[in-house]
mmCIF file of C-alpha atoms and ligand atoms in Angstrom:
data_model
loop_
_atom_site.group_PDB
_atom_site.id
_atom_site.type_symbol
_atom_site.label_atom_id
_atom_site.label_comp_id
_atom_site.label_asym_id
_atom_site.label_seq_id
_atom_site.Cartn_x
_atom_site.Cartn_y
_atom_site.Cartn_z
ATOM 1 C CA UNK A 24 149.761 70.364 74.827
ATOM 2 C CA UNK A 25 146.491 68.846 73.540
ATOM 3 C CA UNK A 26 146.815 65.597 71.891
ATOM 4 C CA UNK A 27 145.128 64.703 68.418
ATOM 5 C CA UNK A 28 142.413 62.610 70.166
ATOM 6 C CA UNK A 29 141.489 65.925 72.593
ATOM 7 C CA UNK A 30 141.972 67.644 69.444
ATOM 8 C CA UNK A 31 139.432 65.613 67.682
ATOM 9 C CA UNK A 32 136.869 66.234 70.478
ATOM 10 C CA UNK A 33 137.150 69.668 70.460
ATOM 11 C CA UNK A 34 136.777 70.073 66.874
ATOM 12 C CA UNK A 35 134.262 67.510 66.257
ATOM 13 C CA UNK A 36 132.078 66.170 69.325
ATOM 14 C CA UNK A 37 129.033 67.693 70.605
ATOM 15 C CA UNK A 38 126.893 64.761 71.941
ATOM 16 C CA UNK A 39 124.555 66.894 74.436
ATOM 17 C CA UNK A 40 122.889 69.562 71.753
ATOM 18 C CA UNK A 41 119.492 67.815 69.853
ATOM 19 C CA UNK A 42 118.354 71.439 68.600
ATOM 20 C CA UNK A 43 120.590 73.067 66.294
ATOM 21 C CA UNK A 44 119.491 76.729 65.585
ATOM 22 C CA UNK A 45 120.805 78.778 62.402
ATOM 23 C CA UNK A 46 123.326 80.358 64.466
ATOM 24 C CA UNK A 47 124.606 77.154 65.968
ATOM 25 C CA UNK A 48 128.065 76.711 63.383
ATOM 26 C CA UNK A 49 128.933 80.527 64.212
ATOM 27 C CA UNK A 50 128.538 79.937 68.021
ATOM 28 C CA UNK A 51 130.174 76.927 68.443
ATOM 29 C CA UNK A 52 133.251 77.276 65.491
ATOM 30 C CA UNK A 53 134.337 80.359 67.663
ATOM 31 C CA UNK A 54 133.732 78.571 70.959
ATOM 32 C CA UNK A 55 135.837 75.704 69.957
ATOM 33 C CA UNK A 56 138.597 77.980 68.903
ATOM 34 C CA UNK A 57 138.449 77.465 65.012
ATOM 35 C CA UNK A 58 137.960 81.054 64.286
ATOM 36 C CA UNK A 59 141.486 81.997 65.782
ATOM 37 C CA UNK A 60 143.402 83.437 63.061
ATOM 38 C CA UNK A 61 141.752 82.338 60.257
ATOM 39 C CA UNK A 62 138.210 80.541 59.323
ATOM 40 C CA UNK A 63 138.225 76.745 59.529
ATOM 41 C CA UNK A 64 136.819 76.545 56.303
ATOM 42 C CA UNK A 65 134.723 73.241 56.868
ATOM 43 C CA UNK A 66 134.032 71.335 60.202
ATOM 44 C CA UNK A 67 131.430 68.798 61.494
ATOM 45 C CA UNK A 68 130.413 68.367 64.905
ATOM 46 C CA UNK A 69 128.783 64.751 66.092
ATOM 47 C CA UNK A 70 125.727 64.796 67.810
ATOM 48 C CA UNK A 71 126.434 60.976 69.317
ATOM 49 C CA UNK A 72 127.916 60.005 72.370
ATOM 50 C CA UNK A 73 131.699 59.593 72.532
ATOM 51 C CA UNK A 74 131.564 55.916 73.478
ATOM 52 C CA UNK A 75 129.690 55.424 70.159
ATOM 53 C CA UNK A 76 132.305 57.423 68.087
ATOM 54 C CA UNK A 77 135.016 55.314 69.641
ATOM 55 C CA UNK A 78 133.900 52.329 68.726
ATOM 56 C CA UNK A 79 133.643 53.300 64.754
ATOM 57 C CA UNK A 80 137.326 52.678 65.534
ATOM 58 C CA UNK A 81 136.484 48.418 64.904
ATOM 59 C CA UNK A 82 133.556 49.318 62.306
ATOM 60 C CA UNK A 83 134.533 49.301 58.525
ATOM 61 C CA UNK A 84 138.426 49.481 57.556
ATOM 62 C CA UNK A 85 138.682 52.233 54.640
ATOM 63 C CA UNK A 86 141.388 54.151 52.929
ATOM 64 C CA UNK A 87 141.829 57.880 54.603
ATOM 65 C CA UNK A 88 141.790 60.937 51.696
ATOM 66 C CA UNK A 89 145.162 61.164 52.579
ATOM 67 C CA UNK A 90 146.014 57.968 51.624
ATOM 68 C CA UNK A 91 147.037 56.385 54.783
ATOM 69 C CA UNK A 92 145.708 53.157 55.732
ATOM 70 C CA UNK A 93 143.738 53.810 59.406
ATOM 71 C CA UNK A 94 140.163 55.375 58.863
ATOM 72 C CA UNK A 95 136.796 54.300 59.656
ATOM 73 C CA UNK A 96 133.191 54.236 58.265
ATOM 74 C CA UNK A 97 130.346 53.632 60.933
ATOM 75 C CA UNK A 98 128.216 51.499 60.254
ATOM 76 C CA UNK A 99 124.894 53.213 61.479
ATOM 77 C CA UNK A 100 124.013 56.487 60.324
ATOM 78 C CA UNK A 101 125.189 59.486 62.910
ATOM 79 C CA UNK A 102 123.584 62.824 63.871
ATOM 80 C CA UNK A 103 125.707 65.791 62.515
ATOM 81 C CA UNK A 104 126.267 69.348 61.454
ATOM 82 C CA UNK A 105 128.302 70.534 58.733
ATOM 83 C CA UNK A 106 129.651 73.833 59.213
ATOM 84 C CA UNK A 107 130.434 75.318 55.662
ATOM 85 C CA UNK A 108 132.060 78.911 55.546
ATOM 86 C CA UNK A 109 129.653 81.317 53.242
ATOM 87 C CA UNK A 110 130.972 82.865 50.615
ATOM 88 C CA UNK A 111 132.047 86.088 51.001
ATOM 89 C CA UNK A 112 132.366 85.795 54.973
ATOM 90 C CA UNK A 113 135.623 87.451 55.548
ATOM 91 C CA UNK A 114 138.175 86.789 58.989
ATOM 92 C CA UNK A 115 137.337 87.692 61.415
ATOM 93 C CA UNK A 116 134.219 87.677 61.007
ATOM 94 C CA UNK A 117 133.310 83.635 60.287
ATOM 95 C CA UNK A 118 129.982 83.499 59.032
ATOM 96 C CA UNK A 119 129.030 79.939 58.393
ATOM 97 C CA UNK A 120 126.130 78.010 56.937
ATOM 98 C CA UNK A 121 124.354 75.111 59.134
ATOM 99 C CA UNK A 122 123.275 72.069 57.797
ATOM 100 C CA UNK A 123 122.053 69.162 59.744
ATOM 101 C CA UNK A 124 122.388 65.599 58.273
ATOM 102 C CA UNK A 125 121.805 62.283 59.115
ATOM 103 C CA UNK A 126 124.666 60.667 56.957
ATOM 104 C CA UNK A 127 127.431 57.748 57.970
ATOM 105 C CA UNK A 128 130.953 59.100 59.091
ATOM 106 C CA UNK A 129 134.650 58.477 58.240
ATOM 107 C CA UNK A 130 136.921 58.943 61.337
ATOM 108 C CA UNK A 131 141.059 58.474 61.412
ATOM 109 C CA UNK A 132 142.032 56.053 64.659
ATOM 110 C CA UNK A 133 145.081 55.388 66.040
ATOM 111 C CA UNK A 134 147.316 54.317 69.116
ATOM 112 C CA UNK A 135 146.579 51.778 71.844
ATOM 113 C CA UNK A 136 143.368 52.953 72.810
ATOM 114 C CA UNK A 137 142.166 53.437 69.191
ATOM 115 C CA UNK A 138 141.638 57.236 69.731
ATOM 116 C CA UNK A 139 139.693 58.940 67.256
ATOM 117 C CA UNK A 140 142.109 61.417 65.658
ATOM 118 C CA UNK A 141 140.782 62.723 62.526
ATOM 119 C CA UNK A 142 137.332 63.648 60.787
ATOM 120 C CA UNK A 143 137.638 62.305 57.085
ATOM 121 C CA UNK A 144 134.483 62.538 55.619
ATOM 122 C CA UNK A 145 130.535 61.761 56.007
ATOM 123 C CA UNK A 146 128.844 59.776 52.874
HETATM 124 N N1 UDP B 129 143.215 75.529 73.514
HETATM 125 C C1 UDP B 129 144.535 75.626 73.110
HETATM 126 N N2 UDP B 129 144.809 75.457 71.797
HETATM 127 C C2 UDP B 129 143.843 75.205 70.898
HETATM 128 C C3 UDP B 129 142.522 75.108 71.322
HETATM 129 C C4 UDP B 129 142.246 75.290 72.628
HETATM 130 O O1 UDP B 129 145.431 75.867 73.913
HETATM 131 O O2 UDP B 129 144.161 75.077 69.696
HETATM 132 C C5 UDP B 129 142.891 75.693 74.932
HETATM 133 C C6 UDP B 129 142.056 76.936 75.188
HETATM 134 O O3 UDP B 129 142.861 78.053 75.393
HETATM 135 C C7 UDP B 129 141.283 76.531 76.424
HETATM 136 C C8 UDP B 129 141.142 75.016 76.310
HETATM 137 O O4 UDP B 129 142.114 74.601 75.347
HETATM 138 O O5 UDP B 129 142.025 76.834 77.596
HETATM 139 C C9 UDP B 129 139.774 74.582 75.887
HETATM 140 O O6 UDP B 129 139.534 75.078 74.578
HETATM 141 P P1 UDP B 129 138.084 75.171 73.943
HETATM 142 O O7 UDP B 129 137.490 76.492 74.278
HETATM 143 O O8 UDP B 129 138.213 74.803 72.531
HETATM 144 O O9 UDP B 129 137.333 74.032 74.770
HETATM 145 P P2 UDP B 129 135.903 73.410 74.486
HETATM 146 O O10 UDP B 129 134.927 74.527 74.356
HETATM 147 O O11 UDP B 129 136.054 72.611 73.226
HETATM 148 O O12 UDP B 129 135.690 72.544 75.685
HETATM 149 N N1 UDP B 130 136.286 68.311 57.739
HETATM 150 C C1 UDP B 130 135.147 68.072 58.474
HETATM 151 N N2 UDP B 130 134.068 67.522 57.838
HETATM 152 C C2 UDP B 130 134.074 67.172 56.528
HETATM 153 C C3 UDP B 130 135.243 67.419 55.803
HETATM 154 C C4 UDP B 130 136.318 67.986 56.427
HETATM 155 O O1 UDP B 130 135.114 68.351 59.672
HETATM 156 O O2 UDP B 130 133.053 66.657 56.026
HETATM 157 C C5 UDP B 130 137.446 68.917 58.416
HETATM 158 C C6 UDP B 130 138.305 67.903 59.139
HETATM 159 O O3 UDP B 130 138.753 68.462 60.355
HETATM 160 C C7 UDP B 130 139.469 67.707 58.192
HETATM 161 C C8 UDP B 130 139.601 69.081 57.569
HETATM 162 O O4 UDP B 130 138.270 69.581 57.484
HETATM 163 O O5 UDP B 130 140.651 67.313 58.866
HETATM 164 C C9 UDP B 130 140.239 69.081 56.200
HETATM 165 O O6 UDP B 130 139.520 68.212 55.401
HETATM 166 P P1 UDP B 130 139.984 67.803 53.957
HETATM 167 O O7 UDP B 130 141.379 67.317 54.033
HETATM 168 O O8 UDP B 130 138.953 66.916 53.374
HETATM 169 O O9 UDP B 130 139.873 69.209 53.292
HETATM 170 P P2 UDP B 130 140.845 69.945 52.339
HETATM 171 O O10 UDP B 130 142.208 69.916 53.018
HETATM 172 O O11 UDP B 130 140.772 69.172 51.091
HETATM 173 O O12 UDP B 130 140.236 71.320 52.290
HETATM 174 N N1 UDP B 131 145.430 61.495 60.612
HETATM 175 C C1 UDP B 131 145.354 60.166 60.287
HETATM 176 N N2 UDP B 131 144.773 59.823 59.101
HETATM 177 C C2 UDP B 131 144.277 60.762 58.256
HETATM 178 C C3 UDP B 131 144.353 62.109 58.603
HETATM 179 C C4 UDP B 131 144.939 62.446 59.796
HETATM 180 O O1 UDP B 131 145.773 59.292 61.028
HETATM 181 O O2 UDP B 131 143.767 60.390 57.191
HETATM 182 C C5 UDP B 131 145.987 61.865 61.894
HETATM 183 C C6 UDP B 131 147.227 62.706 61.782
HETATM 184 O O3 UDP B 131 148.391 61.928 61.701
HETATM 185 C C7 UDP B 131 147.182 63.493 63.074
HETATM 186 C C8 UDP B 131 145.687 63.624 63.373
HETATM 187 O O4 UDP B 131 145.049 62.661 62.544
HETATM 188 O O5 UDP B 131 147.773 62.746 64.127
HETATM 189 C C9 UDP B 131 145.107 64.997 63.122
HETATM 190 O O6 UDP B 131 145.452 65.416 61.838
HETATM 191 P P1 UDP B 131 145.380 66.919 61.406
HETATM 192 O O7 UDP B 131 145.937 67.747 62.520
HETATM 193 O O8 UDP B 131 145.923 67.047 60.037
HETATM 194 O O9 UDP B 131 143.805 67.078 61.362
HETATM 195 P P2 UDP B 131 142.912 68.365 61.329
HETATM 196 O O10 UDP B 131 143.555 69.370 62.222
HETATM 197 O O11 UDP B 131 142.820 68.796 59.912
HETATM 198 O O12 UDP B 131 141.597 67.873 61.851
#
């Protein structure tokens, strides 16, 4: 079974693209197998090497959305793309919106290692 940190890398890292074309959300949200049975409605993939999304892990302590106590912001500004669903798109066919950003990011860590498990938020 994948675990919630190979979860999170699936869903969220992309280190090796530095060009992202207007079709890049629609490739890669079916690639990564969030188009499978419904439309991930929202999803950002990092543009940053893994080692430096671990290590948000020991960057700023925040409150998750949710409420729990174990998310991260980093502390330097991170390449990303938000994938938004358009309006109107309808399963199966995912048509999403691309939008590259240069913003700070809010991951969820947990366990021994301090895993990145969750994508919270960019601000
Ligand atoms: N996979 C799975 N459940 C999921 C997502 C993926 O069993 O929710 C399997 C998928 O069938 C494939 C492997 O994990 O054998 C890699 O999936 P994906 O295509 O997402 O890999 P990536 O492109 O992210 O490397
Ligand atoms: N998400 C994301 N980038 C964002 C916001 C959300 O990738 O900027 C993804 C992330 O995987 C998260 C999921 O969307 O776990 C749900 O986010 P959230 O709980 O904020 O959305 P809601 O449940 O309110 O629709
Ligand atoms: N999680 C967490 N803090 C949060 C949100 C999620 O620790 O604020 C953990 C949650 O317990 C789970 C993992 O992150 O182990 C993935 O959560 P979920 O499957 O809800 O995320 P999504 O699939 O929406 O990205």
């Amino acid at each position: 079974k994948e675990s919630q940190a190979e979860k999170f890398q699936r869903q969220h890292m992309d280190p090796d693209t530095s060009t992202v074309t207007a079709s890049y959300c629609n490739e890669m949200m079916k690639r990564r197998n969030m188009t499978v049975g419904q439309c991930k409605p929202v999803n950002t993939f990092i543009h940053e090497p893994l080692p430096d999304v671990q290590v948000i892990c020991f960057q700023g302590n925040v409150t998750c959305k949710n409420g729990k106590p174990n998310c991260h912001q980093s502390s330097s500004k991170m390449r990303i793309t938000d994938c938004r669903l358009k309006k109107g798109s309808k399963y199966p066919k995912c048509d999403y919106q691309t939008q590259q950003l240069q913003k700070s990011i809010i991951v969820a860590c947990e366990c021994v290692q301090y895993e990145t498990v969750d994508f919270d938020g960019s601000v």
